[in-house]
Amino acid sequence: MTAAVDVHAVLPHRFPMLLVDRVDTLVPGERVSARKAISLGEPWYTAAAGGDLAYPPALLLESWVQAGAILMSGGVPFAEQDALMLGAVSGVEFGGPVRPGDVVVHDVRLVRLAAGTAIVEGTAQVDGRAVLTVRQAVLAVRQTA
Protein backbone atom coordinates (compact mmCIF):
# COMPACT_ATOMS: atom_id res chain seq x y z
CA MET A 1 0.00 0.00 0.00
CA THR A 2 1.31 3.43 -0.89
CA ALA A 3 -0.15 6.14 1.29
CA ALA A 4 0.08 9.84 0.46
CA VAL A 5 1.88 11.54 3.31
CA ASP A 6 2.24 15.27 3.91
CA VAL A 7 5.64 15.34 5.60
CA HIS A 8 5.07 18.91 6.86
CA ALA A 9 1.84 17.85 8.55
CA VAL A 10 3.26 14.70 10.17
CA LEU A 11 6.59 15.93 11.54
CA PRO A 12 6.90 18.94 13.86
CA HIS A 13 10.32 19.80 12.38
CA ARG A 14 10.77 22.88 10.18
CA PHE A 15 13.57 24.36 8.10
CA PRO A 16 16.42 23.83 8.45
CA MET A 17 15.89 20.66 10.52
CA LEU A 18 13.10 19.07 8.47
CA LEU A 19 15.27 16.56 6.65
CA VAL A 20 12.72 14.43 4.76
CA ASP A 21 11.41 15.79 1.48
CA ARG A 22 8.98 13.12 0.35
CA VAL A 23 7.52 9.76 1.30
CA ASP A 24 7.49 7.32 -1.61
CA THR A 25 5.90 4.36 0.15
CA LEU A 26 4.34 3.93 3.56
CA VAL A 27 2.98 0.62 4.72
CA PRO A 28 1.76 1.46 8.25
CA GLY A 29 3.07 -0.97 10.83
CA GLU A 30 5.66 -2.35 8.39
CA ARG A 31 7.92 -0.02 6.41
CA VAL A 32 8.53 3.38 4.86
CA SER A 33 10.62 4.59 1.95
CA ALA A 34 11.36 8.31 1.98
CA ARG A 35 13.67 10.70 0.13
CA LYS A 36 15.99 13.55 1.02
CA ALA A 37 17.56 15.62 -1.76
CA ILE A 38 20.89 17.03 -0.67
CA SER A 39 21.26 20.69 -1.64
CA LEU A 40 24.24 23.02 -1.56
CA GLY A 41 21.80 25.66 -0.24
CA GLU A 42 21.52 23.95 3.15
CA PRO A 43 22.97 26.08 5.97
CA TRP A 44 25.66 23.58 7.07
CA TYR A 45 27.50 24.17 3.77
CA THR A 46 28.09 27.91 4.29
CA ALA A 47 31.15 27.36 6.46
CA ALA A 48 32.47 24.60 4.19
CA ALA A 49 32.63 26.67 1.00
CA GLY A 50 35.68 25.56 -0.93
CA GLY A 51 36.20 22.56 1.35
CA ASP A 52 34.84 19.04 1.51
CA LEU A 53 31.13 19.17 0.74
CA ALA A 54 30.27 15.82 2.30
CA TYR A 55 26.88 15.88 4.03
CA PRO A 56 27.35 15.67 7.82
CA PRO A 57 26.88 12.04 8.95
CA ALA A 58 24.89 13.12 12.02
CA LEU A 59 22.35 14.83 9.74
CA LEU A 60 22.17 11.76 7.49
CA LEU A 61 21.27 9.71 10.56
CA GLU A 62 18.78 12.38 11.71
CA SER A 63 17.08 12.33 8.30
CA TRP A 64 16.78 8.53 8.48
CA VAL A 65 15.34 8.80 12.00
CA GLN A 66 12.75 11.32 10.78
CA ALA A 67 11.66 8.77 8.17
CA GLY A 68 11.38 6.28 11.04
CA ALA A 69 9.18 8.73 12.96
CA ILE A 70 6.84 8.92 9.96
CA LEU A 71 6.65 5.12 9.99
CA MET A 72 6.05 5.14 13.75
CA SER A 73 3.14 7.58 13.31
CA GLY A 74 1.58 5.61 10.47
CA GLY A 75 1.49 8.89 8.53
CA VAL A 76 -0.73 10.55 11.13
CA PRO A 77 0.48 13.95 12.39
CA PHE A 78 2.04 14.04 15.83
CA ALA A 79 0.24 16.19 18.40
CA GLU A 80 1.68 19.58 19.28
CA GLN A 81 2.57 18.41 22.79
CA ASP A 82 4.37 15.29 21.54
CA ALA A 83 8.15 15.16 21.89
CA LEU A 84 9.92 12.87 19.41
CA MET A 85 13.09 11.29 20.73
CA LEU A 86 15.84 9.02 19.53
CA GLY A 87 16.42 6.79 22.54
CA ALA A 88 19.28 4.64 21.28
CA VAL A 89 20.95 3.49 18.11
CA SER A 90 23.28 0.56 17.46
CA GLY A 91 25.03 -1.05 14.56
CA VAL A 92 25.42 2.19 12.61
CA GLU A 93 27.69 2.05 9.57
CA PHE A 94 28.35 4.93 7.19
CA GLY A 95 29.14 3.77 3.67
CA GLY A 96 30.80 6.78 2.12
CA PRO A 97 30.15 10.44 1.51
CA VAL A 98 26.88 12.01 0.46
CA ARG A 99 27.25 15.22 -1.52
CA PRO A 100 25.08 18.03 -2.87
CA GLY A 101 23.03 16.77 -5.82
CA ASP A 102 22.59 13.30 -4.30
CA VAL A 103 19.14 11.96 -3.51
CA VAL A 104 19.14 9.76 -0.42
CA VAL A 105 16.50 7.03 -0.22
CA HIS A 106 15.74 5.98 3.34
CA ASP A 107 14.27 2.52 3.86
CA VAL A 108 13.07 1.93 7.43
CA ARG A 109 11.42 -1.26 8.70
CA LEU A 110 9.42 -1.53 11.91
CA VAL A 111 10.61 -4.31 14.18
CA ARG A 112 8.31 -3.57 17.12
CA LEU A 113 5.88 -0.88 18.27
CA ALA A 114 4.53 -0.68 21.83
CA ALA A 115 3.43 2.10 24.18
CA GLY A 116 4.82 5.00 22.17
CA THR A 117 8.15 3.31 21.54
CA ALA A 118 9.32 1.85 18.24
CA ILE A 119 12.28 -0.31 17.34
CA VAL A 120 13.30 0.19 13.71
CA GLU A 121 16.08 -0.91 11.37
CA GLY A 122 17.11 -0.14 7.83
CA THR A 123 19.32 1.62 5.34
CA ALA A 124 19.86 4.77 3.34
CA GLN A 125 21.11 4.60 -0.24
CA VAL A 126 22.28 6.91 -2.99
CA ASP A 127 21.98 5.42 -6.48
CA GLY A 128 21.83 1.92 -4.98
CA ARG A 129 24.98 2.47 -2.87
CA ALA A 130 24.48 2.01 0.87
CA VAL A 131 25.49 5.22 2.65
CA LEU A 132 23.97 4.30 6.02
CA THR A 133 23.02 1.06 7.72
CA VAL A 134 21.24 1.01 11.07
CA ARG A 135 20.94 -2.36 12.78
CA GLN A 136 18.60 -1.01 15.44
CA ALA A 137 17.21 2.31 16.62
CA VAL A 138 14.77 3.01 19.42
CA LEU A 139 12.38 5.91 18.80
CA ALA A 140 9.96 7.25 21.36
CA VAL A 141 7.17 9.77 21.52
CA ARG A 142 6.17 11.26 24.86
CA GLN A 143 3.74 14.00 25.77
CA THR A 144 5.36 17.12 27.17
CA ALA A 145 2.25 18.47 28.91
PDB file of C-alpha atoms in Angstrom:
ATOM      1  CA  MET A   1       0.000   0.000   0.000  1.00  0.00           C
ATOM      2  CA  THR A   2       1.306   3.430  -0.889  1.00  0.00           C
ATOM      3  CA  ALA A   3      -0.145   6.135   1.292  1.00  0.00           C
ATOM      4  CA  ALA A   4       0.082   9.835   0.465  1.00  0.00           C
ATOM      5  CA  VAL A   5       1.882  11.540   3.314  1.00  0.00           C
ATOM      6  CA  ASP A   6       2.237  15.266   3.906  1.00  0.00           C
ATOM      7  CA  VAL A   7       5.643  15.340   5.601  1.00  0.00           C
ATOM      8  CA  HIS A   8       5.072  18.907   6.857  1.00  0.00           C
ATOM      9  CA  ALA A   9       1.843  17.846   8.550  1.00  0.00           C
ATOM     10  CA  VAL A  10       3.258  14.697  10.173  1.00  0.00           C
ATOM     11  CA  LEU A  11       6.589  15.927  11.542  1.00  0.00           C
ATOM     12  CA  PRO A  12       6.902  18.938  13.858  1.00  0.00           C
ATOM     13  CA  HIS A  13      10.316  19.804  12.382  1.00  0.00           C
ATOM     14  CA  ARG A  14      10.769  22.884  10.184  1.00  0.00           C
ATOM     15  CA  PHE A  15      13.567  24.363   8.095  1.00  0.00           C
ATOM     16  CA  PRO A  16      16.419  23.835   8.451  1.00  0.00           C
ATOM     17  CA  MET A  17      15.891  20.658  10.516  1.00  0.00           C
ATOM     18  CA  LEU A  18      13.099  19.073   8.466  1.00  0.00           C
ATOM     19  CA  LEU A  19      15.272  16.557   6.646  1.00  0.00           C
ATOM     20  CA  VAL A  20      12.719  14.426   4.758  1.00  0.00           C
ATOM     21  CA  ASP A  21      11.409  15.791   1.481  1.00  0.00           C
ATOM     22  CA  ARG A  22       8.984  13.119   0.349  1.00  0.00           C
ATOM     23  CA  VAL A  23       7.523   9.757   1.301  1.00  0.00           C
ATOM     24  CA  ASP A  24       7.486   7.323  -1.612  1.00  0.00           C
ATOM     25  CA  THR A  25       5.903   4.363   0.151  1.00  0.00           C
ATOM     26  CA  LEU A  26       4.336   3.935   3.558  1.00  0.00           C
ATOM     27  CA  VAL A  27       2.979   0.621   4.723  1.00  0.00           C
ATOM     28  CA  PRO A  28       1.764   1.462   8.254  1.00  0.00           C
ATOM     29  CA  GLY A  29       3.073  -0.974  10.831  1.00  0.00           C
ATOM     30  CA  GLU A  30       5.656  -2.349   8.389  1.00  0.00           C
ATOM     31  CA  ARG A  31       7.924  -0.017   6.411  1.00  0.00           C
ATOM     32  CA  VAL A  32       8.534   3.380   4.863  1.00  0.00           C
ATOM     33  CA  SER A  33      10.620   4.588   1.949  1.00  0.00           C
ATOM     34  CA  ALA A  34      11.362   8.309   1.979  1.00  0.00           C
ATOM     35  CA  ARG A  35      13.671  10.702   0.132  1.00  0.00           C
ATOM     36  CA  LYS A  36      15.989  13.545   1.018  1.00  0.00           C
ATOM     37  CA  ALA A  37      17.564  15.618  -1.759  1.00  0.00           C
ATOM     38  CA  ILE A  38      20.894  17.027  -0.674  1.00  0.00           C
ATOM     39  CA  SER A  39      21.259  20.687  -1.643  1.00  0.00           C
ATOM     40  CA  LEU A  40      24.238  23.020  -1.559  1.00  0.00           C
ATOM     41  CA  GLY A  41      21.802  25.658  -0.243  1.00  0.00           C
ATOM     42  CA  GLU A  42      21.522  23.946   3.146  1.00  0.00           C
ATOM     43  CA  PRO A  43      22.970  26.078   5.969  1.00  0.00           C
ATOM     44  CA  TRP A  44      25.662  23.582   7.070  1.00  0.00           C
ATOM     45  CA  TYR A  45      27.497  24.171   3.773  1.00  0.00           C
ATOM     46  CA  THR A  46      28.085  27.906   4.287  1.00  0.00           C
ATOM     47  CA  ALA A  47      31.150  27.361   6.460  1.00  0.00           C
ATOM     48  CA  ALA A  48      32.468  24.597   4.194  1.00  0.00           C
ATOM     49  CA  ALA A  49      32.627  26.671   1.002  1.00  0.00           C
ATOM     50  CA  GLY A  50      35.676  25.562  -0.930  1.00  0.00           C
ATOM     51  CA  GLY A  51      36.203  22.560   1.345  1.00  0.00           C
ATOM     52  CA  ASP A  52      34.841  19.041   1.510  1.00  0.00           C
ATOM     53  CA  LEU A  53      31.132  19.170   0.740  1.00  0.00           C
ATOM     54  CA  ALA A  54      30.268  15.818   2.295  1.00  0.00           C
ATOM     55  CA  TYR A  55      26.883  15.884   4.032  1.00  0.00           C
ATOM     56  CA  PRO A  56      27.345  15.673   7.825  1.00  0.00           C
ATOM     57  CA  PRO A  57      26.881  12.040   8.949  1.00  0.00           C
ATOM     58  CA  ALA A  58      24.891  13.122  12.024  1.00  0.00           C
ATOM     59  CA  LEU A  59      22.347  14.833   9.737  1.00  0.00           C
ATOM     60  CA  LEU A  60      22.173  11.764   7.490  1.00  0.00           C
ATOM     61  CA  LEU A  61      21.268   9.706  10.564  1.00  0.00           C
ATOM     62  CA  GLU A  62      18.780  12.382  11.708  1.00  0.00           C
ATOM     63  CA  SER A  63      17.083  12.330   8.302  1.00  0.00           C
ATOM     64  CA  TRP A  64      16.780   8.527   8.476  1.00  0.00           C
ATOM     65  CA  VAL A  65      15.343   8.795  12.005  1.00  0.00           C
ATOM     66  CA  GLN A  66      12.751  11.325  10.780  1.00  0.00           C
ATOM     67  CA  ALA A  67      11.657   8.774   8.167  1.00  0.00           C
ATOM     68  CA  GLY A  68      11.383   6.284  11.039  1.00  0.00           C
ATOM     69  CA  ALA A  69       9.184   8.732  12.961  1.00  0.00           C
ATOM     70  CA  ILE A  70       6.844   8.924   9.961  1.00  0.00           C
ATOM     71  CA  LEU A  71       6.647   5.119   9.992  1.00  0.00           C
ATOM     72  CA  MET A  72       6.047   5.143  13.752  1.00  0.00           C
ATOM     73  CA  SER A  73       3.141   7.579  13.308  1.00  0.00           C
ATOM     74  CA  GLY A  74       1.582   5.615  10.465  1.00  0.00           C
ATOM     75  CA  GLY A  75       1.494   8.885   8.528  1.00  0.00           C
ATOM     76  CA  VAL A  76      -0.733  10.554  11.125  1.00  0.00           C
ATOM     77  CA  PRO A  77       0.478  13.951  12.392  1.00  0.00           C
ATOM     78  CA  PHE A  78       2.036  14.035  15.832  1.00  0.00           C
ATOM     79  CA  ALA A  79       0.237  16.185  18.400  1.00  0.00           C
ATOM     80  CA  GLU A  80       1.683  19.583  19.276  1.00  0.00           C
ATOM     81  CA  GLN A  81       2.566  18.408  22.792  1.00  0.00           C
ATOM     82  CA  ASP A  82       4.369  15.287  21.539  1.00  0.00           C
ATOM     83  CA  ALA A  83       8.152  15.164  21.888  1.00  0.00           C
ATOM     84  CA  LEU A  84       9.917  12.869  19.411  1.00  0.00           C
ATOM     85  CA  MET A  85      13.093  11.289  20.731  1.00  0.00           C
ATOM     86  CA  LEU A  86      15.845   9.017  19.530  1.00  0.00           C
ATOM     87  CA  GLY A  87      16.425   6.792  22.541  1.00  0.00           C
ATOM     88  CA  ALA A  88      19.281   4.637  21.283  1.00  0.00           C
ATOM     89  CA  VAL A  89      20.946   3.492  18.114  1.00  0.00           C
ATOM     90  CA  SER A  90      23.280   0.560  17.456  1.00  0.00           C
ATOM     91  CA  GLY A  91      25.026  -1.052  14.560  1.00  0.00           C
ATOM     92  CA  VAL A  92      25.418   2.192  12.615  1.00  0.00           C
ATOM     93  CA  GLU A  93      27.690   2.053   9.572  1.00  0.00           C
ATOM     94  CA  PHE A  94      28.345   4.925   7.192  1.00  0.00           C
ATOM     95  CA  GLY A  95      29.137   3.765   3.674  1.00  0.00           C
ATOM     96  CA  GLY A  96      30.799   6.776   2.117  1.00  0.00           C
ATOM     97  CA  PRO A  97      30.154  10.445   1.509  1.00  0.00           C
ATOM     98  CA  VAL A  98      26.884  12.012   0.461  1.00  0.00           C
ATOM     99  CA  ARG A  99      27.252  15.216  -1.521  1.00  0.00           C
ATOM    100  CA  PRO A 100      25.078  18.033  -2.872  1.00  0.00           C
ATOM    101  CA  GLY A 101      23.029  16.768  -5.815  1.00  0.00           C
ATOM    102  CA  ASP A 102      22.593  13.303  -4.296  1.00  0.00           C
ATOM    103  CA  VAL A 103      19.138  11.960  -3.511  1.00  0.00           C
ATOM    104  CA  VAL A 104      19.142   9.765  -0.422  1.00  0.00           C
ATOM    105  CA  VAL A 105      16.501   7.033  -0.217  1.00  0.00           C
ATOM    106  CA  HIS A 106      15.738   5.982   3.342  1.00  0.00           C
ATOM    107  CA  ASP A 107      14.266   2.520   3.864  1.00  0.00           C
ATOM    108  CA  VAL A 108      13.071   1.929   7.425  1.00  0.00           C
ATOM    109  CA  ARG A 109      11.417  -1.259   8.704  1.00  0.00           C
ATOM    110  CA  LEU A 110       9.416  -1.528  11.909  1.00  0.00           C
ATOM    111  CA  VAL A 111      10.608  -4.312  14.184  1.00  0.00           C
ATOM    112  CA  ARG A 112       8.306  -3.567  17.122  1.00  0.00           C
ATOM    113  CA  LEU A 113       5.881  -0.884  18.275  1.00  0.00           C
ATOM    114  CA  ALA A 114       4.535  -0.681  21.826  1.00  0.00           C
ATOM    115  CA  ALA A 115       3.430   2.099  24.179  1.00  0.00           C
ATOM    116  CA  GLY A 116       4.818   5.004  22.169  1.00  0.00           C
ATOM    117  CA  THR A 117       8.154   3.307  21.545  1.00  0.00           C
ATOM    118  CA  ALA A 118       9.323   1.853  18.240  1.00  0.00           C
ATOM    119  CA  ILE A 119      12.277  -0.306  17.337  1.00  0.00           C
ATOM    120  CA  VAL A 120      13.302   0.192  13.714  1.00  0.00           C
ATOM    121  CA  GLU A 121      16.075  -0.911  11.367  1.00  0.00           C
ATOM    122  CA  GLY A 122      17.108  -0.137   7.829  1.00  0.00           C
ATOM    123  CA  THR A 123      19.325   1.621   5.342  1.00  0.00           C
ATOM    124  CA  ALA A 124      19.863   4.768   3.336  1.00  0.00           C
ATOM    125  CA  GLN A 125      21.109   4.595  -0.237  1.00  0.00           C
ATOM    126  CA  VAL A 126      22.282   6.909  -2.989  1.00  0.00           C
ATOM    127  CA  ASP A 127      21.977   5.425  -6.484  1.00  0.00           C
ATOM    128  CA  GLY A 128      21.828   1.920  -4.982  1.00  0.00           C
ATOM    129  CA  ARG A 129      24.982   2.475  -2.875  1.00  0.00           C
ATOM    130  CA  ALA A 130      24.484   2.006   0.872  1.00  0.00           C
ATOM    131  CA  VAL A 131      25.488   5.220   2.651  1.00  0.00           C
ATOM    132  CA  LEU A 132      23.971   4.301   6.016  1.00  0.00           C
ATOM    133  CA  THR A 133      23.017   1.056   7.719  1.00  0.00           C
ATOM    134  CA  VAL A 134      21.243   1.009  11.073  1.00  0.00           C
ATOM    135  CA  ARG A 135      20.939  -2.363  12.784  1.00  0.00           C
ATOM    136  CA  GLN A 136      18.602  -1.008  15.444  1.00  0.00           C
ATOM    137  CA  ALA A 137      17.205   2.308  16.623  1.00  0.00           C
ATOM    138  CA  VAL A 138      14.775   3.009  19.423  1.00  0.00           C
ATOM    139  CA  LEU A 139      12.383   5.907  18.800  1.00  0.00           C
ATOM    140  CA  ALA A 140       9.961   7.247  21.356  1.00  0.00           C
ATOM    141  CA  VAL A 141       7.169   9.774  21.521  1.00  0.00           C
ATOM    142  CA  ARG A 142       6.169  11.258  24.856  1.00  0.00           C
ATOM    143  CA  GLN A 143       3.737  13.995  25.771  1.00  0.00           C
ATOM    144  CA  THR A 144       5.362  17.121  27.167  1.00  0.00           C
ATOM    145  CA  ALA A 145       2.253  18.467  28.905  1.00  0.00           C
TER     146      ALA A 145
END
